[in-house]
Short mmCIF file of C-alpha atoms in Angstrom, two decimals:
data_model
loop_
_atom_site.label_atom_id
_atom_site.label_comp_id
_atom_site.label_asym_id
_atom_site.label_seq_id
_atom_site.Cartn_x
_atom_site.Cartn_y
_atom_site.Cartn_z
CA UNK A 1 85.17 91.18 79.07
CA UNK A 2 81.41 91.97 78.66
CA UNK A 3 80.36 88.66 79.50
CA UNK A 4 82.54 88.77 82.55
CA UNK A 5 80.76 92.16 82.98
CA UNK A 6 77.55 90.97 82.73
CA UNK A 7 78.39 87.98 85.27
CA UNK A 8 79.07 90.09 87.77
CA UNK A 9 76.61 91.83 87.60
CA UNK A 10 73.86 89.26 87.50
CA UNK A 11 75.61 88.20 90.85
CA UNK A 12 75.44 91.45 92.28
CA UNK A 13 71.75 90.73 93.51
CA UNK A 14 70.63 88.08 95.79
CA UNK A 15 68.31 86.27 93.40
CA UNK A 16 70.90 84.88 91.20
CA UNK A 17 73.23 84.01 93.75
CA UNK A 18 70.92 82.00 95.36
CA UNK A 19 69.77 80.67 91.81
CA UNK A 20 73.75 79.79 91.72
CA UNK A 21 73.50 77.47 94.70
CA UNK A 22 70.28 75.54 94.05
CA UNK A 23 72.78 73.03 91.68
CA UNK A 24 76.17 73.36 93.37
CA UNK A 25 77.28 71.70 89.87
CA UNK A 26 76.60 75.10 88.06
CA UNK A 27 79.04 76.99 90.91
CA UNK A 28 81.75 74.39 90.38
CA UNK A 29 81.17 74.53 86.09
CA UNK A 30 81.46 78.81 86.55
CA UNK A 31 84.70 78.24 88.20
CA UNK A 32 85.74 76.08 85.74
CA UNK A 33 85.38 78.63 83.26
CA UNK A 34 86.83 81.45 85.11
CA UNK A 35 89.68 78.58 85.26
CA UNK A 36 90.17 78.72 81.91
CA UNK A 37 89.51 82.33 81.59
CA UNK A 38 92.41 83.34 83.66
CA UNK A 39 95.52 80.53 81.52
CA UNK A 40 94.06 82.07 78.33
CA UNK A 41 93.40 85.77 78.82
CA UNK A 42 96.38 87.96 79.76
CA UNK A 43 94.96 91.51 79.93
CA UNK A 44 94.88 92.89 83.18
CA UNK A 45 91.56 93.93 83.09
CA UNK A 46 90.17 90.16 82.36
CA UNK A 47 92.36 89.28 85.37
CA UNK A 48 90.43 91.57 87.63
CA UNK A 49 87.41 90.61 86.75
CA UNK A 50 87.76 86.75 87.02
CA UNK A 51 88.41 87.79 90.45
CA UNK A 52 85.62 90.01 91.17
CA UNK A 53 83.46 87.47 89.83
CA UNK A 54 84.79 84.63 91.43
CA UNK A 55 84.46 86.89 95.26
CA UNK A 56 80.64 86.73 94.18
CA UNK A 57 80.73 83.24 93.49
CA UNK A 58 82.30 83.22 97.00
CA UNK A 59 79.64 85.22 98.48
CA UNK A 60 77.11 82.76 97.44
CA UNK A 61 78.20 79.96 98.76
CA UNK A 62 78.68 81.98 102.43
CA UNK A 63 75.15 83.43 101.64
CA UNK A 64 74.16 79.47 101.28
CA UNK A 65 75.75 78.07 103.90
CA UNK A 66 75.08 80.23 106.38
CA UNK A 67 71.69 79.61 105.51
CA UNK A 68 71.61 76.46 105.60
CA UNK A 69 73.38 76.47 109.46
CA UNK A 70 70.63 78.48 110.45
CA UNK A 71 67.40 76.16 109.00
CA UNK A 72 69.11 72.83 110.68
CA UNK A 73 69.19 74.51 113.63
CA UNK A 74 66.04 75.65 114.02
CA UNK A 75 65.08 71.83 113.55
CA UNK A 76 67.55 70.38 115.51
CA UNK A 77 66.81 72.49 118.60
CA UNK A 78 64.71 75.16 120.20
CA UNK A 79 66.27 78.79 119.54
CA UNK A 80 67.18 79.64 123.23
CA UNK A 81 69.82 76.17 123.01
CA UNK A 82 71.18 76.97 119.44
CA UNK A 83 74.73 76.57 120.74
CA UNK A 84 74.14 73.07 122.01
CA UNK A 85 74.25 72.28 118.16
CA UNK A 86 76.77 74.55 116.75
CA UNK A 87 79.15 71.97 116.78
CA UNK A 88 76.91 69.40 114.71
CA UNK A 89 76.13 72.00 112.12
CA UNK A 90 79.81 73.19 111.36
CA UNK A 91 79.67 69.36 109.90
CA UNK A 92 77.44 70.49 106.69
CA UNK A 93 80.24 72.46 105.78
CA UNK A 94 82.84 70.74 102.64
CA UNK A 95 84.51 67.80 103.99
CA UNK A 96 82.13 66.87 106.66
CA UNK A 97 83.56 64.56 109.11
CA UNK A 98 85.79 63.06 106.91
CA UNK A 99 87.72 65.74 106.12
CA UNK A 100 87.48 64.84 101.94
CA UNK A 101 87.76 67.49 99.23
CA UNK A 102 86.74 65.73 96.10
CA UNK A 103 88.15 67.58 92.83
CA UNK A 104 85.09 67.89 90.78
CA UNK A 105 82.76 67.91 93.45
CA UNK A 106 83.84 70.13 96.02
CA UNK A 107 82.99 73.96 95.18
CA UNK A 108 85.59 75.15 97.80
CA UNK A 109 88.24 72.56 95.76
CA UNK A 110 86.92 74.50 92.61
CA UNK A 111 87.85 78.12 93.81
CA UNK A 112 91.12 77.34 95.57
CA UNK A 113 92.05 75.69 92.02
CA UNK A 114 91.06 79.49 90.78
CA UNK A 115 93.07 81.51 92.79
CA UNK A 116 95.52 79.18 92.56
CA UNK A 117 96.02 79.73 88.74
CA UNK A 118 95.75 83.28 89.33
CA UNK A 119 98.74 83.23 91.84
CA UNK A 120 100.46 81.29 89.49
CA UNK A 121 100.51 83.38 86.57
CA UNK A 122 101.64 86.27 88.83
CA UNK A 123 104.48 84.43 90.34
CA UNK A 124 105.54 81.19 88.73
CA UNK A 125 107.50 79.89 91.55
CA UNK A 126 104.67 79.06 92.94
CA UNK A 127 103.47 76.37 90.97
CA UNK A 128 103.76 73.25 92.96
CA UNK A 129 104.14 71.27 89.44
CA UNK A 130 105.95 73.15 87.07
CA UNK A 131 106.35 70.50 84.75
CA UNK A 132 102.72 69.95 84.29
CA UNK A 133 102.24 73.28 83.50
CA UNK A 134 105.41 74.46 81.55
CA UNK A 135 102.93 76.04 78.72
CA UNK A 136 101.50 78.62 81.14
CA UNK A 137 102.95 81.52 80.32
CA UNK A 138 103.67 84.05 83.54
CA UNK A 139 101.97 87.55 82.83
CA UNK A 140 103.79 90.61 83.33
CA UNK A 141 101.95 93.44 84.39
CA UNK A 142 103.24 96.72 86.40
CA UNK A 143 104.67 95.44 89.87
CA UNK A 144 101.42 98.05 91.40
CA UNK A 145 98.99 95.80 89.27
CA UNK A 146 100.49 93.09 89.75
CA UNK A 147 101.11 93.10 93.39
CA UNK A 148 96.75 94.21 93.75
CA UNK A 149 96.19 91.68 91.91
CA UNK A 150 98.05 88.33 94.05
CA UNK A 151 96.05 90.72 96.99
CA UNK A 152 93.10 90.19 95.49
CA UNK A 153 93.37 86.59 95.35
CA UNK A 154 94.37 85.96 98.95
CA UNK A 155 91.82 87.30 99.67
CA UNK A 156 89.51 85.34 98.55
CA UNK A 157 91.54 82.36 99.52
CA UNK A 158 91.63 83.21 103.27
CA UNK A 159 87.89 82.76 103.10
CA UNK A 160 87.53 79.81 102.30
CA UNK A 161 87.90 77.51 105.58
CA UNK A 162 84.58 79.27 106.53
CA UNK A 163 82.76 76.80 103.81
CA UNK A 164 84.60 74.10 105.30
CA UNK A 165 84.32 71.41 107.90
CA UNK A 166 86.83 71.67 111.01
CA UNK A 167 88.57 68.68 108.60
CA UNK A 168 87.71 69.82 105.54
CA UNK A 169 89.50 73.00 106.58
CA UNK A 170 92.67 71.33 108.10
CA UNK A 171 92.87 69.84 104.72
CA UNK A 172 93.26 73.13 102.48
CA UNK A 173 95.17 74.61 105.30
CA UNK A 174 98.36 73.46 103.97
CA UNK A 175 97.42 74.49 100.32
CA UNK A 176 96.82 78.21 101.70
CA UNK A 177 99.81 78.72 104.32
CA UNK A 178 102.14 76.77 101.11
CA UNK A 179 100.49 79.83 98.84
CA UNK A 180 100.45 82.63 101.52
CA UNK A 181 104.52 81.97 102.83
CA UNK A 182 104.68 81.54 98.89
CA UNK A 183 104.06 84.86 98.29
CA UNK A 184 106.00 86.21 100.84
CA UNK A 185 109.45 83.98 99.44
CA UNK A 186 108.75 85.83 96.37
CA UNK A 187 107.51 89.62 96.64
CA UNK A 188 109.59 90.23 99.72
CA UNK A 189 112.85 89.99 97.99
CA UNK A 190 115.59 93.18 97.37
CA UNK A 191 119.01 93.84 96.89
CA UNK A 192 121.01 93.63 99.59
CA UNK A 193 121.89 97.55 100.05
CA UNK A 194 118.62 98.32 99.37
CA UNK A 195 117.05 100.23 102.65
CA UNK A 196 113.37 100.21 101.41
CA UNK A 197 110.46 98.57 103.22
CA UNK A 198 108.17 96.06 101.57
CA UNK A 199 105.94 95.27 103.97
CA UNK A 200 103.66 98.35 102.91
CA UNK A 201 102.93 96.59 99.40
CA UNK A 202 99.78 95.19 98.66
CA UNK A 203 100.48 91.84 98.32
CA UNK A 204 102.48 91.43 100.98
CA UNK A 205 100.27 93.31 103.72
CA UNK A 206 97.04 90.63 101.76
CA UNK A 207 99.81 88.18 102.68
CA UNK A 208 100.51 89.14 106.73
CA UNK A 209 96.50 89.82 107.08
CA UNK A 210 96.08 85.51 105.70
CA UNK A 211 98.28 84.20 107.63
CA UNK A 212 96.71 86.21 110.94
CA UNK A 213 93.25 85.23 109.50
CA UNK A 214 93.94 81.68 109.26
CA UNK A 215 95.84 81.72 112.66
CA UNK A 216 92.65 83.59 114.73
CA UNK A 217 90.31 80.81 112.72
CA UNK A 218 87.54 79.03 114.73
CA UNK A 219 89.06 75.62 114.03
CA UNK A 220 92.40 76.49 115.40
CA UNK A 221 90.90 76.05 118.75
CA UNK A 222 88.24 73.37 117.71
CA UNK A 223 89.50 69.77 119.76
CA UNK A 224 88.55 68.08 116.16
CA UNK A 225 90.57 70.02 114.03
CA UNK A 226 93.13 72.20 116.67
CA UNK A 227 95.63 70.47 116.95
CA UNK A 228 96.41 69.32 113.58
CA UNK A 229 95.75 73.15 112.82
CA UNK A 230 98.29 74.26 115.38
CA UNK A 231 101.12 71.86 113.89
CA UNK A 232 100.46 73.03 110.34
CA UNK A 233 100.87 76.45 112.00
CA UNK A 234 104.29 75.86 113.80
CA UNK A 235 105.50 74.30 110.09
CA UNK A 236 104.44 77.97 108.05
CA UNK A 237 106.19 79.56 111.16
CA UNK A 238 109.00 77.35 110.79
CA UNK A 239 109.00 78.32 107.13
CA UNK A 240 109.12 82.28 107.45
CA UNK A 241 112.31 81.59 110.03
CA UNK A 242 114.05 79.74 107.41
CA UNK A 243 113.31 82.46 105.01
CA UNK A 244 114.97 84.50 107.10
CA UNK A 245 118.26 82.86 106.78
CA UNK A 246 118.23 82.22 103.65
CA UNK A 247 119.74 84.58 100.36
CA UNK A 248 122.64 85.27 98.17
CA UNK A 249 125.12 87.55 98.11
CA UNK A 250 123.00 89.80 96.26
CA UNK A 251 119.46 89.82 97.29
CA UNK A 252 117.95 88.99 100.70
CA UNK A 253 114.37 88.91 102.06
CA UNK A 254 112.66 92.47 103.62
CA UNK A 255 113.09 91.89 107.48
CA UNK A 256 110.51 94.47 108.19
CA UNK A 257 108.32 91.57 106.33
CA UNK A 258 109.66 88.68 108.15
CA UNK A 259 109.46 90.27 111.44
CA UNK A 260 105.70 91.16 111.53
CA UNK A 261 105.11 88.06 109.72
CA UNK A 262 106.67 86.31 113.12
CA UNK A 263 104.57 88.77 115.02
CA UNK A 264 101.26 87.86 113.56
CA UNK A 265 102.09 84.37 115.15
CA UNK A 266 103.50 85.65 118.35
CA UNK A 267 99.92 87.85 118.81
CA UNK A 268 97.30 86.00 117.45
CA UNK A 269 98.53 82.45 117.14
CA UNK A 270 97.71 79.83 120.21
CA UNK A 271 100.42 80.00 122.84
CA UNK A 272 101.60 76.30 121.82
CA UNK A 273 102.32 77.40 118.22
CA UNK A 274 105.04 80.27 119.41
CA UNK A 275 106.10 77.94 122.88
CA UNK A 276 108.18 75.43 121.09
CA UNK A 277 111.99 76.10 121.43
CA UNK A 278 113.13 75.43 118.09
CA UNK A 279 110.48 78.22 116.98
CA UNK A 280 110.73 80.63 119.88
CA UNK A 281 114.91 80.75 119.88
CA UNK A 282 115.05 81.61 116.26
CA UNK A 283 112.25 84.28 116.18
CA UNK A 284 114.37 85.87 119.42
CA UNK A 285 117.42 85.68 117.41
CA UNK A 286 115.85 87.67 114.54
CA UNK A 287 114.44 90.30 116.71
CA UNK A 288 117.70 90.52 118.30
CA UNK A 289 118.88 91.09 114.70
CA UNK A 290 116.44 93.70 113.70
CA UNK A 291 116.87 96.33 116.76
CA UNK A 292 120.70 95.78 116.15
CA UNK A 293 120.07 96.90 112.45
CA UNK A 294 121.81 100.03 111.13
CA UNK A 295 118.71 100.59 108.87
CA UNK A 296 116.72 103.03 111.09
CA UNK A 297 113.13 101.75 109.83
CA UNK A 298 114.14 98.31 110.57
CA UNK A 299 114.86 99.02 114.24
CA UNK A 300 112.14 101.25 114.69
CA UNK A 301 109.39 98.05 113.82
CA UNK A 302 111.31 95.67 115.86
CA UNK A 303 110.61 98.14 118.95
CA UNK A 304 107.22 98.81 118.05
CA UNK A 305 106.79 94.97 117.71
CA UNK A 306 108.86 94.27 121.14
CA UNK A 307 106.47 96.86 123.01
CA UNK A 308 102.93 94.77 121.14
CA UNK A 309 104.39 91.92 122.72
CA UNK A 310 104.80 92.89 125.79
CA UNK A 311 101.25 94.46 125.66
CA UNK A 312 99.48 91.74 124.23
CA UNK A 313 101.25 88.76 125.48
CA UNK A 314 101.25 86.22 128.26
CA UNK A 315 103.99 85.83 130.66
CA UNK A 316 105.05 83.06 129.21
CA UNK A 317 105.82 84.19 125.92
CA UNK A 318 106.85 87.33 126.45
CA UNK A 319 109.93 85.89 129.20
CA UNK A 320 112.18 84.96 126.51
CA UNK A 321 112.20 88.61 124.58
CA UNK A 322 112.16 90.57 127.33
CA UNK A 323 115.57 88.95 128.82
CA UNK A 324 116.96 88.99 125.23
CA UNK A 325 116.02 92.55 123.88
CA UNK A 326 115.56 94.34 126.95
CA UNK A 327 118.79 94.65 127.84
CA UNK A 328 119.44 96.35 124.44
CA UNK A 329 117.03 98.79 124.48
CA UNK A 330 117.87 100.27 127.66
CA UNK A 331 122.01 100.43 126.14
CA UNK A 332 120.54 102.53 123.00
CA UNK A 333 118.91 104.85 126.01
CA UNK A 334 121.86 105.71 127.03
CA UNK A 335 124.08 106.08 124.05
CA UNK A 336 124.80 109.26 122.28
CA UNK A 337 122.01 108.32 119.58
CA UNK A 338 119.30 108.41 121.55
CA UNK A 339 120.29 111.78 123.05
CA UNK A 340 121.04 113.66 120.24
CA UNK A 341 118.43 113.38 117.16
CA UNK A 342 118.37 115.44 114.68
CA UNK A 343 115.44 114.05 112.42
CA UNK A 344 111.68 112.51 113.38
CA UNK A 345 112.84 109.26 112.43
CA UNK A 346 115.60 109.11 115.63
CA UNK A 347 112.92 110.71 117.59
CA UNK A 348 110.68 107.79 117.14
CA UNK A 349 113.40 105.24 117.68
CA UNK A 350 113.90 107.18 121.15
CA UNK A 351 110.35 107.62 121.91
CA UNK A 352 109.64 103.85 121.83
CA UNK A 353 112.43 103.03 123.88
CA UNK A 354 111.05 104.64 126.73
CA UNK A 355 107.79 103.32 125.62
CA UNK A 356 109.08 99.84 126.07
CA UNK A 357 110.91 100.56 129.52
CA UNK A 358 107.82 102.39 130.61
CA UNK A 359 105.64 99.37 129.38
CA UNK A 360 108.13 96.87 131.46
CA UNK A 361 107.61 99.08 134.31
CA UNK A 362 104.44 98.08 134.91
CA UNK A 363 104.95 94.65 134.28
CA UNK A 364 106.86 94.65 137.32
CA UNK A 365 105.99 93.23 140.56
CA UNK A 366 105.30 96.27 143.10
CA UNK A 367 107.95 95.30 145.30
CA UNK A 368 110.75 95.21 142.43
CA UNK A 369 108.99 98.41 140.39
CA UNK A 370 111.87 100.96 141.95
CA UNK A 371 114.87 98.98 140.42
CA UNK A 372 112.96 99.69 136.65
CA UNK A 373 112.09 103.39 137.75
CA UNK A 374 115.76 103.53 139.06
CA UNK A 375 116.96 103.13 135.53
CA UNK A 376 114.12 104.88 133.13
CA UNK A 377 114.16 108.12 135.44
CA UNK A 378 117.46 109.25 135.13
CA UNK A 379 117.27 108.47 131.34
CA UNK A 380 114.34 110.69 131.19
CA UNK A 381 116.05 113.40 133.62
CA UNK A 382 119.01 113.41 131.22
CA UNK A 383 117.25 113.96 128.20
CA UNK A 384 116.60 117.24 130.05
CA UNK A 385 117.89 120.56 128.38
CA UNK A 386 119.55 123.02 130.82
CA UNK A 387 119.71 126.79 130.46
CA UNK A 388 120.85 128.10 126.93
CA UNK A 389 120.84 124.63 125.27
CA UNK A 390 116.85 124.76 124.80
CA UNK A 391 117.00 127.66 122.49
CA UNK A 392 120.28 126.51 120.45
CA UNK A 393 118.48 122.81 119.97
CA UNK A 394 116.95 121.93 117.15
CA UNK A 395 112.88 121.31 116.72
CA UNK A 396 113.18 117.24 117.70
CA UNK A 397 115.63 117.69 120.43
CA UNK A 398 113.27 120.35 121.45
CA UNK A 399 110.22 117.74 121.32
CA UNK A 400 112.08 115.01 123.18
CA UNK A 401 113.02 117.49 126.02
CA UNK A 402 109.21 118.35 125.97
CA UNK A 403 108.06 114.64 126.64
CA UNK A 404 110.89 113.75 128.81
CA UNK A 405 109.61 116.40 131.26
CA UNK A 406 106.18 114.64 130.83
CA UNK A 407 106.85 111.58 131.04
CA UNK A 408 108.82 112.92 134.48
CA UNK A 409 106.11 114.49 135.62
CA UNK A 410 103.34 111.21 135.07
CA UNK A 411 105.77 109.26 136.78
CA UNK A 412 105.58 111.21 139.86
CA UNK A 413 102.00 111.03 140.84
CA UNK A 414 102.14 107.63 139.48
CA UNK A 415 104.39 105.91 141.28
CA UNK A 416 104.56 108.78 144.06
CA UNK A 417 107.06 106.55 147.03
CA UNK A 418 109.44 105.48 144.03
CA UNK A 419 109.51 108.59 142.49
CA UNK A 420 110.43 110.39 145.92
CA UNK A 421 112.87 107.96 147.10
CA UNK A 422 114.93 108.32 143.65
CA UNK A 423 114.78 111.97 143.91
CA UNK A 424 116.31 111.98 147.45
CA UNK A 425 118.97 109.68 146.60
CA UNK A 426 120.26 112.01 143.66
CA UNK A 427 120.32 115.50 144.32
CA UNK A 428 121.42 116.23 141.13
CA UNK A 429 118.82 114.52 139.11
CA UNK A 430 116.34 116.62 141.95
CA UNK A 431 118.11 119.90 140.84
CA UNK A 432 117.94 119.13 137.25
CA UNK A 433 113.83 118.12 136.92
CA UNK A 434 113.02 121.28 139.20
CA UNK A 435 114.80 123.37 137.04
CA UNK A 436 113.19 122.09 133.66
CA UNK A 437 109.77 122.74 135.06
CA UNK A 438 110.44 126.42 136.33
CA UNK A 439 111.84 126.40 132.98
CA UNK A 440 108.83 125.38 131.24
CA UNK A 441 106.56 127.41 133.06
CA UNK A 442 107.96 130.43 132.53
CA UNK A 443 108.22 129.55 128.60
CA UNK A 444 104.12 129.08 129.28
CA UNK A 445 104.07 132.75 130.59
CA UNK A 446 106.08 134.46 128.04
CA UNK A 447 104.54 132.84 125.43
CA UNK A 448 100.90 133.41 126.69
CA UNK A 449 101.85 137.49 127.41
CA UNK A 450 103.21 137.11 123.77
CA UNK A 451 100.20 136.47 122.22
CA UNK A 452 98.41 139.39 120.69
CA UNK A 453 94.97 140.63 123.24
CA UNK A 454 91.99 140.88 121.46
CA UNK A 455 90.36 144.38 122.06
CA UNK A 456 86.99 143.93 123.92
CA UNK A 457 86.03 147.19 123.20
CA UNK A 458 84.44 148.92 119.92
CA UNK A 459 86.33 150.37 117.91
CA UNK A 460 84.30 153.22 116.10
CA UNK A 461 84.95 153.09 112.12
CA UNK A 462 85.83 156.21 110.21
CA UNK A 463 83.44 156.61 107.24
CA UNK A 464 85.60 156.75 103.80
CA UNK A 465 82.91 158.46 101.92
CA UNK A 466 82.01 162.32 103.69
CA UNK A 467 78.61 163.75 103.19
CA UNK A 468 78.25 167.38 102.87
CA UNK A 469 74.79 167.76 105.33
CA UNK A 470 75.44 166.34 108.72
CA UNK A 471 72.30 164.31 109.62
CA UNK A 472 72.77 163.90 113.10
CA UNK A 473 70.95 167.23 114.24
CA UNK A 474 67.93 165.85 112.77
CA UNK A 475 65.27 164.41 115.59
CA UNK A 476 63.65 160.80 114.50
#
């Protein structure tokens, strides 16, 4: 422990590290030894420290090869056409042009074999040889320390492509999105009644935050490296869909977990990764799944993850979810449960809705916008409350009646022809939105005369203690 102490802190400064990096051998021979630090030393307090020393060990090599990026090309070309040789440079990187990771050589090789032991005592199942290694004994800490520390190694491990050429990086790739879905098989697992999210955990959020890291990478669009990056991507995809449909009758996998897991591909992920059919049906069918859920917080993500992809999305992908789930979410809009909530939860679940219909809205063509205002206006108009039914409702009913009205009222200046032409077609809905604002605006006046005035004038205090000679009949 003091040793590992001391490490760190001789790494802490800049001197050392790049002391560490003059003789790559030395890196590769630390790692070695926080190797064997982590399948002898079970304490959880050895653990964390491999790992903080290893990040340093990390740091130096960035530190060094960012570095060295920056000295070639200042002699390859004048610093005004730096990019001309960007591409040259991200060849000094591990693996060069060929793409080779020698064990024993490489330093990147060295640290991926360290965070790979360190997954692997956390979560056996993850060993791709378990016969090799049937004497390493899996450590059991608390799930909270043990679930910090898997985060802590993924992230390290999502780092390490930056060290890498575009095909020394396509060749860990498969290592890290094997590790990163790894962890996801196995820490996103509950009982089948159980209602719980996972997604919040540690390891599991280190795990969704990978996978978009190594999906936004450089390389993924690189022509030497993309494409082979984009079909390793499509297989880890293809993996989290099958994870989805697999279980027992007794435990299943967190959907909350697999669905933004899906949606870190659907965002950030090249279009081509998401396009393909066999991919794109399946991750429609699970959504469809989710906002069909009886488990409120289940339903509630897949809307907030429909509405990101209609935000952040082309055309193109977007298309498939908006004929599949759209649909839905306008039939829970007009069912009792969207009307009637009684807790913040069922307020939310409403609340997106009409953030999703309001979002589609403007995805429409200006020509076709009246047929989507034609069915989120009188959804808004009849979440209304008329006369009595304000004061009998409870707080949320009260707050959804509250942003119906301005939602009703945004809409109008808005889309101002639309808006008018609905309203003269339905006198009733007409009747009903003029109502709710005379309604709220006399609310705003009895509330404001209800408020207590604050006296502008002084008010002259009574002294408490009375002197016997009045001083004010002598002159100054």
């Amino acid at each position: 422990i003091i040793c590992l102490r001391a490490l760190y802190t001789l790494l802490d400064s800049t001197i050392p590290r790049n002391m560490l990096m003059a003789d790559k051998t030395l890196a590769i021979e630390l790692c070695n030894v926080l190797h064997r630090l982590l399948l002898t030393r079970e304490s959880l307090e050895a653990q964390q420290l491999v790992m903080e020393v290893l990040k340093q060990v990390l740091k130096a090599a960035q530190e060094n090869f960012d570095a060295l990026k920056k000295k070639t090309l200042r002699e390859m070309v004048p610093a005004n056409q730096e990019s001309l040789a960007v591409e040259e440079v991200d060849l000094l990187g591990e693996g060069e042009s060929s793409g080779d990771i020698e064990p024993g050589k490489s330093l990147v090789f060295a640290m991926l074999e360290v965070c790979l032991c360190h997954l692997v005592r956390q979560l056996p199942a993850l060993n791709p040889a378990p016969l090799v290694s049937a004497g390493v004994r899996p450590i059991t800490h608390k799930p909270e320390q043990s679930g910090q520390l898997i985060a802590t190694g993924l992230n390290v491990m999502e780092q390490l492509p930056k060290l890498c050429s575009p095909q020394g990086a396509v060749s860990i790739l498969p290592t890290l999105l094997y590790l990163t879905t790894g962890v996801i098989k196995e820490c996103a697992v509950k009982n089948v009644n159980d209602t719980s999210v996972l997604a919040s955990t540690p390891q599991i959020a280190a795990a969704l935050h990978c996978l978009r890291v190594l999906a936004t990478d450089k390389f993924c669009k690189d022509p030497r490296s993309g494409q082979q990056w984009k079909t390793l991507l499509q297989s880890a995809l293809a993996k989290i869909i099958d994870l989805a449909k697999t279980g027992c009758e007794e435990t299943k996998l967190d959907e909350v977990t697999i669905l933004l897991a899906v949606t870190v591909f659907l965002l950030h992920a090249p279009a081509e990764v998401v396009q393909a059919p066999n991919l794109q049906y399946p991750c429609i069918n699970h959504m469809t799944q989710c906002i069909q859920s009886n488990n409120l917080q289940v339903k509630l993500n897949c809307l907030q993850t429909f509405r990101r992809i209609l935000t952040h999305s082309g055309c193109n992908i977007s298309t498939g979810y908006i004929h599949a789930l759209a649909p839905r979410v306008m039939q829970y809009l007009h069912s009792d449960a969207a009307r009637k909530v009684n807790s913040e939860t069922e307020l939310a679940l409403t609340i997106e809705s009409i953030n999703i219909v309001d979002a589609l809205v403007q995805l429409t063509e200006p020509q076709n916008r009246i047929q989507m205002l034609s069915m989120l206006v009188p959804v808004l108009v009849e979440f209304l409350l008329e006369g009595t039914s304000f004061q009998e409702a409870n707080k949320v009913r009260k707050s959804l009646h509250e942003q119906s009205l301005q939602w009703l009222m945004k809409i109008g200046p808005q889309y101002p022809q639309e808006f008018k032409a609905i309203m003269t077609q339905s006198l009733q809905l007409r009747t009903r939105v003029e109502s709710a604002i005379r309604n709220n605006q006399q609310r705003i006046r009895i509330e404001a005369t209800q408020k207590p005035t604050v006296s502008t004038t002084a008010t002259v205090s009574v002294p408490t203690i009375k002197l016997k000679t009045d001083f004010r009949n002598f002159a100054t």
